[in-house]
Coordinates of N, CA, C and O and ligand atoms in Angstrom, one line a residue:
M2 N -7.4 -14.1 9.6 CA -7.9 -13.3 9.4 C -7.3 -12.4 7.4 O -7.1 -13.0 6.6
N3 N -8.6 -12.0 7.1 CA -9.6 -11.7 5.5 C -9.3 -10.4 5.5 O -10.0 -9.4 5.4
I4 N -7.9 -9.9 4.2 CA -7.1 -8.9 4.2 C -7.0 -8.5 2.9 O -7.5 -9.4 1.7
S5 N -7.7 -6.8 2.3 CA -7.3 -6.4 1.2 C -7.2 -5.6 1.4 O -6.9 -4.6 2.2
F6 N -6.1 -5.2 -0.4 CA -6.1 -4.2 -0.3 C -6.2 -3.1 -2.0 O -5.8 -4.5 -2.4
R7 N -6.6 -1.7 -1.4 CA -6.7 -1.2 -3.3 C -5.1 -1.5 -3.8 O -3.9 -1.3 -2.9
P8 N -4.8 -1.3 -4.8 CA -3.3 -1.1 -5.6 C -2.6 -0.9 -5.1 O -0.7 -0.7 -4.7
H9 N -2.3 0.6 -4.7 CA -1.2 1.3 -4.3 C -1.5 1.2 -2.5 O -0.5 1.2 -2.3
H10 N -1.7 0.5 -2.0 CA -1.7 -0.4 -1.0 C -0.6 -1.5 -0.3 O 0.0 -1.0 0.8
F11 N 0.1 -1.6 -1.2 CA 0.6 -2.6 -0.9 C 2.4 -2.4 -0.8 O 3.1 -2.2 0.0
L12 N 2.4 -0.6 -1.6 CA 3.5 -0.3 -1.2 C 3.5 0.5 -0.1 O 4.0 0.8 0.8
C13 N 2.5 1.5 0.3 CA 1.9 2.5 1.2 C 2.5 0.8 2.6 O 3.4 1.6 4.1
A14 N 2.1 -0.3 2.2 CA 2.2 -1.4 4.0 C 3.5 -1.5 3.9 O 4.3 -1.6 4.7
L15 N 4.5 -2.1 3.3 CA 5.8 -2.1 3.0 C 7.2 -0.8 3.3 O 7.6 -1.1 4.7
S16 N 6.0 0.6 2.9 CA 6.8 1.7 3.8 C 5.9 2.5 5.2 O 6.5 3.0 6.1
F17 N 5.3 1.8 5.9 CA 4.6 1.7 6.9 C 5.1 1.9 8.0 O 5.8 1.3 8.7
R18 N 5.4 2.9 8.7 CA 6.3 3.3 10.2 C 5.4 3.8 11.0 O 6.1 4.8 11.9
G19 N 3.8 3.4 11.0 CA 3.5 4.1 12.5 C 3.0 4.9 11.8 O 2.7 5.9 13.6
E20 N 2.3 5.5 11.8 CA 1.5 7.0 11.0 C 0.3 7.4 10.5 O 0.3 5.4 9.4
G21 N 0.0 8.2 10.8 CA -2.0 7.3 10.2 C -2.7 8.6 10.7 O -2.8 10.1 10.6
Y22 N -3.5 8.3 9.8 CA -5.1 9.5 9.7 C -5.4 10.6 11.0 O -6.4 10.8 11.1
S23 N -5.3 8.7 12.0 CA -6.6 8.7 13.4 C -5.4 7.6 14.0 O -5.0 6.4 13.4
P24 N -5.6 7.7 15.9 CA -5.3 6.6 16.5 C -6.1 5.7 16.3 O -4.8 4.7 15.8
Q25 N -7.7 5.6 16.1 CA -7.7 3.9 14.9 C -7.4 3.1 13.8 O -6.9 2.4 13.8
F26 N -7.0 4.8 12.6 CA -6.3 4.0 11.6 C -5.5 3.7 11.4 O -4.7 2.3 11.9
I27 N -4.0 4.7 12.5 CA -2.6 4.0 13.3 C -2.6 2.2 13.5 O -1.8 1.0 12.8
A28 N -3.7 2.3 15.2 CA -4.0 0.6 14.6 C -4.3 -0.5 14.1 O -3.7 -0.9 14.2
N29 N -5.3 0.0 13.7 CA -5.5 -1.3 12.0 C -4.8 -1.5 11.4 O -4.9 -2.8 11.3
F30 N -3.8 -0.4 10.6 CA -3.0 -0.9 9.9 C -1.4 -1.2 10.7 O -1.3 -2.3 10.0
S31 N -0.9 -1.0 11.4 CA -0.5 -1.9 13.3 C -0.8 -2.8 12.6 O 0.0 -3.8 12.8
G32 N -2.0 -3.7 13.8 CA -2.5 -5.0 13.2 C -2.9 -5.9 12.3 O -1.6 -6.7 12.0
I33 N -2.4 -4.9 11.7 CA -2.9 -5.5 9.9 C -1.1 -6.0 9.2 O -1.1 -7.0 9.1
M34 N -0.4 -4.9 9.8 CA 1.1 -4.9 9.0 C 2.0 -6.4 10.3 O 2.4 -7.5 9.9
R35 N 0.9 -6.3 11.5 CA 1.9 -7.5 12.7 C 1.8 -8.7 12.1 O 2.6 -10.0 12.2
Y36 N 0.1 -9.0 11.5 CA 0.1 -10.9 11.4 C 0.5 -10.8 9.5 O 0.8 -12.1 9.2
L37 N 0.8 -9.3 8.7 CA 1.2 -10.3 7.9 C 2.4 -9.9 7.5 O 3.2 -11.4 6.6
N38 N 3.1 -9.4 8.7 CA 4.5 -10.1 8.8 C 5.4 -10.9 9.6 O 6.3 -11.3 9.7
S39 N 3.6 -12.1 10.8 CA 3.9 -13.2 10.7 C 4.0 -14.3 9.8 O 4.0 -14.1 9.4
S40 N 4.6 -15.5 10.1 CA 4.7 -16.1 10.2 C 3.4 -17.1 9.3 O 3.2 -17.3 8.0
S41 N 2.6 -17.5 9.5 CA 1.0 -17.2 9.5 C 0.7 -16.3 7.8 O 0.2 -16.7 6.9
G42 N 1.0 -15.4 8.5 CA 0.2 -13.9 7.7 C 1.3 -14.2 5.7 O 0.1 -13.4 5.3
E43 N 2.7 -14.6 5.6 CA 3.6 -13.7 4.6 C 2.5 -14.8 3.9 O 2.7 -14.1 2.8
N44 N 2.1 -15.3 4.1 CA 1.3 -16.8 2.6 C 0.3 -16.6 2.5 O -0.7 -16.7 2.2
A45 N -0.7 -15.5 3.4 CA -2.3 -15.9 3.1 C -2.9 -15.0 2.4 O -2.1 -13.9 1.5
L46 N -3.5 -15.2 1.9 CA -3.9 -14.4 0.3 C -4.3 -13.2 1.1 O -5.2 -12.4 1.5
I47 N -3.8 -12.0 -0.6 CA -4.8 -10.7 0.2 C -5.0 -10.1 -1.0 O -5.1 -10.4 -2.3
N48 N -7.3 -10.2 -1.2 CA -7.6 -9.4 -2.2 C -7.0 -8.2 -2.3 O -7.6 -6.9 -1.9
V49 N -7.5 -8.4 -4.1 CA -6.6 -7.0 -4.6 C -8.3 -6.2 -5.0 O -9.3 -6.8 -5.8
V50 N -8.9 -5.4 -4.6 CA -9.6 -4.8 -4.4 C -9.7 -3.2 -5.2 O -8.7 -2.6 -4.7
G51 N -10.6 -2.8 -5.9 CA -10.8 -0.7 -6.4 C -11.6 -1.0 -5.5 O -12.1 1.1 -6.3
V52 N -11.9 -0.7 -4.3 CA -12.6 -0.4 -3.8 C -12.0 0.3 -2.7 O -10.6 -0.1 -2.4
T53 N -13.1 1.3 -1.1 CA -12.2 0.8 0.0 C -12.0 -0.1 0.6 O -12.5 -1.0 0.2
D54 N -10.4 -0.2 1.0 CA -9.7 -1.5 1.6 C -9.8 -1.8 3.1 O -10.2 -1.2 4.0
S55 N -9.0 -2.7 3.6 CA -8.8 -3.3 5.2 C -7.8 -2.1 6.1 O -8.2 -2.1 6.8
I56 N -7.0 -1.1 5.0 CA -6.8 -0.2 5.4 C -7.1 0.9 5.4 O -7.5 1.0 7.1
C57 N -8.2 1.2 4.9 CA -9.5 2.3 4.8 C -10.2 1.9 5.9 O -11.3 3.0 6.1
A58 N -10.3 0.7 6.2 CA -11.9 0.5 6.6 C -11.5 2.1 7.8 O -13.0 1.6 8.3
P59 N -11.2 1.7 9.3 CA -11.2 2.7 10.4 C -11.0 4.5 9.8 O -11.2 5.5 10.6
C60 N -10.3 4.8 8.8 CA -10.2 6.1 7.9 C -11.3 7.3 8.2 O -12.3 6.8 7.6
P61 N -11.3 8.1 8.5 CA -11.8 9.2 9.1 C -12.1 9.8 7.4 O -13.3 10.4 7.3
S62 N -11.3 9.7 6.2 CA -11.6 10.4 5.1 C -13.3 8.9 4.1 O -12.9 9.1 3.7
K63 N -13.0 8.2 4.8 CA -13.5 6.3 4.9 C -15.4 6.9 3.8 O -15.6 7.2 4.7
R64 N -15.8 7.3 2.6 CA -17.6 7.3 3.2 C -17.6 5.9 2.6 O -18.0 6.7 0.8
N65 N -18.3 5.1 2.9 CA -18.5 4.0 2.1 C -17.8 3.0 1.6 O -16.9 3.3 2.2
D66 N -18.0 3.2 -0.2 CA -16.7 2.1 -0.5 C -16.0 3.3 -1.2 O -15.3 2.4 -2.3
H67 N -15.4 4.6 -0.6 CA -15.2 5.8 -1.6 C -14.1 6.6 -0.5 O -14.4 6.3 -0.4
C68 N -13.8 7.2 -1.0 CA -12.6 8.5 -0.2 C -13.7 9.7 -0.8 O -13.6 10.7 -2.3
I69 N -12.7 11.1 0.8 CA -13.8 12.2 -0.1 C -12.3 12.4 -0.8 O -12.7 13.6 -1.2
S70 N -11.2 12.1 -0.7 CA -10.0 12.4 -2.3 C -10.1 11.6 -3.1 O -9.0 10.5 -3.4
Q71 N -11.2 11.0 -3.5 CA -11.4 10.0 -4.6 C -10.3 10.2 -5.5 O -9.8 9.0 -6.1
K72 N -10.3 11.7 -6.9 CA -9.5 11.9 -8.2 C -7.9 11.0 -7.8 O -7.9 10.5 -8.5
K73 N -8.4 11.8 -6.3 CA -6.0 11.2 -6.4 C -6.0 9.7 -5.8 O -5.2 9.1 -6.4
I74 N -7.2 9.2 -5.3 CA -6.9 8.0 -4.8 C -6.9 6.9 -6.1 O -6.3 6.3 -6.5
T75 N -8.0 6.9 -7.1 CA -8.3 6.4 -8.3 C -6.7 6.4 -9.3 O -6.2 5.8 -9.5
N76 N -6.7 7.2 -9.1 CA -5.4 7.8 -9.8 C -3.4 7.5 -8.9 O -3.3 6.5 -9.8
L77 N -3.9 7.5 -7.9 CA -2.2 6.3 -7.4 C -3.1 5.1 -8.0 O -2.0 4.4 -7.4
D78 N -4.0 4.4 -7.6 CA -4.4 3.1 -7.6 C -3.8 2.5 -9.1 O -3.3 1.2 -9.5
K79 N -4.4 3.5 -10.3 CA -3.5 3.1 -11.5 C -2.7 2.9 -11.6 O -2.3 1.6 -12.3
A80 N -1.4 3.7 -11.6 CA -0.5 4.0 -11.5 C 0.4 2.0 -10.7 O 0.9 1.8 -11.6
H81 N 0.2 2.5 -9.3 CA 0.2 1.6 -9.0 C -0.3 0.1 -9.7 O 1.1 -1.1 -9.2
A82 N -1.4 0.1 -9.8 CA -1.7 -2.0 -10.8 C -1.0 -1.4 -12.0 O -0.5 -2.9 -12.1
E83 N -0.7 -1.0 -12.6 CA -0.3 -0.7 -14.2 C 1.4 -1.4 -13.3 O 2.2 -1.8 -14.3
I84 N 2.2 -1.0 -12.2 CA 3.7 -0.9 -12.8 C 3.5 -2.6 -11.5 O 4.4 -3.5 -11.8
L85 N 2.7 -3.3 -10.6 CA 2.8 -3.9 -9.8 C 2.4 -5.4 -11.3 O 1.7 -6.2 -10.6
N86 N 0.9 -4.9 -11.9 CA 0.8 -6.0 -12.5 C -0.6 -6.9 -11.9 O -0.3 -7.7 -11.8
I87 N -1.2 -6.2 -11.8 CA -1.9 -6.4 -10.8 C -3.0 -5.7 -10.4 O -3.4 -4.4 -11.2
Q88 N -4.2 -6.7 -10.3 CA -5.8 -5.8 -11.3 C -7.6 -6.0 -9.6 O -6.8 -7.2 -8.9
S89 N -7.7 -6.0 -9.5 CA -9.6 -5.8 -8.9 C -9.9 -7.4 -9.1 O -10.0 -7.9 -10.0
G90 N -9.6 -8.3 -7.8 CA -9.9 -10.1 -8.3 C -8.6 -10.5 -8.0 O -8.8 -11.9 -7.6
D91 N -7.6 -10.1 -8.1 CA -6.8 -10.6 -7.5 C -5.8 -11.6 -6.4 O -6.9 -10.4 -5.6
K92 N -5.6 -12.0 -6.7 CA -4.8 -12.3 -4.6 C -3.3 -13.3 -4.9 O -3.4 -13.5 -5.7
I93 N -3.4 -12.1 -3.6 CA -1.6 -12.6 -3.8 C -1.2 -12.2 -2.2 O -2.1 -11.8 -1.7
S94 N -0.7 -13.1 -3.0 CA 0.6 -13.3 -0.7 C 1.1 -12.4 -0.3 O 1.7 -11.4 -1.4
W95 N 1.2 -11.3 0.4 CA 2.4 -10.6 1.2 C 4.7 -11.0 0.9 O 4.5 -10.1 0.3
K96 N 4.4 -11.8 0.7 CA 5.6 -12.5 0.7 C 5.4 -12.4 -1.2 O 6.7 -12.1 -1.8
D97 N 4.7 -12.5 -2.1 CA 4.9 -12.6 -3.3 C 4.5 -10.5 -4.1 O 5.5 -10.5 -5.2
A98 N 3.9 -10.4 -3.0 CA 3.4 -8.8 -3.4 C 5.4 -8.4 -2.8 O 5.3 -7.5 -4.1
K99 N 5.8 -8.4 -1.7 CA 7.0 -7.8 -1.9 C 7.8 -8.5 -2.9 O 8.3 -7.4 -3.4
Q100 N 8.0 -9.2 -3.8 CA 8.8 -9.8 -4.1 C 8.2 -8.9 -5.4 O 9.1 -9.1 -6.3
R101 N 7.4 -9.1 -5.7 CA 7.2 -8.2 -7.1 C 7.7 -6.4 -6.9 O 8.0 -5.9 -8.0
I102 N 7.2 -5.6 -5.8 CA 7.4 -4.7 -6.1 C 8.9 -4.7 -5.5 O 9.5 -3.7 -6.6
A103 N 10.2 -6.2 -5.5 CA 11.0 -5.8 -5.1 C 11.9 -5.8 -7.3 O 12.6 -5.4 -8.2
D104 N 10.7 -6.7 -7.5 CA 10.9 -7.5 -9.4 C 10.7 -6.3 -9.8 O 11.3 -5.6 -10.9
R105 N 9.5 -5.0 -10.0 CA 9.5 -4.7 -10.6 C 8.9 -2.7 -10.9 O 9.2 -2.0 -11.5
V106 N 9.1 -2.1 -9.5 CA 9.2 -1.3 -9.1 C 10.5 -0.4 -9.3 O 11.8 -0.8 -8.9
T107 N 10.9 0.4 -9.8 CA 12.0 1.8 -9.8 C 11.8 2.6 -8.8 O 10.7 3.0 -8.7
L108 N 13.2 2.9 -8.6 CA 13.2 4.1 -7.2 C 12.2 6.1 -8.9 O 11.6 6.2 -8.2
E109 N 12.3 5.9 -10.2 CA 11.1 6.1 -10.6 C 10.4 6.8 -11.1 O 9.0 7.2 -10.9
K110 N 10.0 5.1 -11.0 CA 8.1 5.0 -11.1 C 7.8 5.2 -9.1 O 6.3 5.7 -9.6
F111 N 8.8 5.0 -8.9 CA 8.0 5.3 -6.9 C 7.5 6.8 -7.3 O 6.1 7.1 -6.4
H112 N 8.0 7.4 -8.2 CA 8.4 9.1 -7.9 C 7.4 9.5 -9.1 O 6.0 10.2 -8.6
Q113 N 7.1 8.6 -9.7 CA 5.6 8.9 -10.3 C 4.3 8.7 -9.8 O 4.3 9.6 -10.2
A114 N 4.9 7.1 -10.0 CA 3.7 7.1 -9.3 C 2.7 7.3 -7.7 O 2.0 7.4 -7.1
C115 N 4.0 7.2 -7.2 CA 3.6 7.9 -5.5 C 3.6 9.5 -5.4 O 3.1 10.1 -4.5
A116 N 3.3 10.1 -7.2 CA 3.5 11.6 -6.7 C 2.7 13.1 -6.1 O 2.5 13.0 -5.1
P117 N 1.3 12.0 -6.4 CA 0.1 12.8 -6.2 C -0.1 12.2 -4.6 O -1.2 12.5 -3.4
C118 N 0.5 12.1 -3.7 CA 0.2 11.8 -1.8 C 1.5 12.6 -1.1 O 2.2 13.0 -1.8
E119 N 0.5 13.1 0.3 CA 0.6 14.0 0.5 C 2.2 13.6 1.8 O 2.8 14.1 2.5
W120 N 2.1 12.3 1.5 CA 2.5 11.1 2.9 C 4.6 11.4 2.2 O 5.1 10.9 3.1
K121 N 5.1 11.5 0.7 CA 5.7 11.2 0.2 C 7.2 13.0 0.5 O 7.9 11.7 0.8
K122 N 6.2 13.8 0.8 CA 7.9 14.3 0.8 C 8.1 14.4 2.5 O 9.5 15.2 2.2
F123 N 7.6 13.2 2.6 CA 8.7 12.8 4.2 C 10.5 12.3 3.6 O 11.1 11.5 4.3
G124 N 10.2 11.3 3.1 CA 10.5 10.8 2.5 C 11.1 9.0 3.1 O 11.6 8.3 2.3
W125 N 10.1 8.7 4.0 CA 9.9 7.4 4.3 C 10.0 6.0 3.6 O 10.4 5.6 3.7
C126 N 9.4 6.7 2.8 CA 8.7 4.9 1.4 C 10.2 5.1 1.3 O 10.9 4.1 0.3
E127 N 10.6 6.3 -0.2 CA 11.3 6.1 -0.8 C 13.1 5.2 -0.2 O 13.3 5.0 -0.8
E128 N 13.4 5.6 1.4 CA 14.2 5.1 2.3 C 13.7 3.9 2.5 O 15.1 3.4 2.8
V129 N 12.8 2.9 2.3 CA 12.3 2.0 3.2 C 12.1 1.2 0.9 O 12.8 -0.1 1.0
I130 N 11.8 2.0 0.5 CA 11.6 1.1 -1.2 C 13.0 1.3 -1.3 O 13.7 0.2 -2.5
K131 N 13.9 2.1 -1.3 CA 15.3 2.5 -2.2 C 16.3 0.9 -1.6 O 17.0 0.0 -1.7
I132 N 15.8 0.7 -0.1 CA 16.2 -0.8 1.0 C 15.6 -2.2 0.5 O 16.6 -2.6 -0.1
H133 N 14.4 -1.8 -0.1 CA 14.0 -2.9 -0.2 C 13.9 -3.9 -2.2 O 14.4 -4.2 -2.2
I134 N 13.9 -2.6 -2.5 CA 14.8 -3.2 -3.8 C 15.9 -3.7 -4.5 O 16.4 -4.4 -4.9
N135 N 17.3 -3.3 -3.2 CA 18.1 -3.6 -3.3 C 18.7 -4.3 -2.8 O 19.6 -5.5 -3.0
A136 N 18.1 -5.3 -1.8 CA 17.6 -6.2 -0.8 C 17.5 -7.2 -1.7 O 17.8 -8.8 -1.0
N137 N 17.0 -7.5 -2.4 CA 15.7 -8.2 -3.4 C 16.4 -8.5 -4.4 O 17.1 -7.2 -5.4
Ligands
LIG11 S1 4.7 8.4 -1.1 FE1 1.7 7.5 -0.2 S2 1.2 6.4 -1.8 FE2 2.7 5.8 -1.7 S3 4.3 4.6 -1.0 FE3 4.2 5.9 0.2 S4 2.4 6.6 1.3 FE4 1.6 5.2 -0.2

């Protein structure tokens, strides 16, 4: 399975709990996470991209290689790329990405970087990230 993530989707992937923008979006995201969390998927390399990625593929807001809320997405990507020290063109396994999240993300950084996201208010991501950074 060939997987690409834009920078802010590493944290979204860690926090994914089966919610999303449409049934197709959720089914696709669930399939990606089933693969990445499997023994063969954990070490598969994820391509870091600066445009729409494997998670965006069936999104109703996708327009070619960009999003209808592109300004917000660009801000999220910029902040997350800086925190995780990744850029377009990098390749990283899910196992290493999870370790990088544990090493580099703090709750303060999460609140700053994810501020523009409409999903943040539900608290799911904060809950998962808190557990992840305390356990690693
Ligand atoms: S708050 Fe939004 S951008 Fe941040 S991890 Fe959650 S879903 Fe992703």
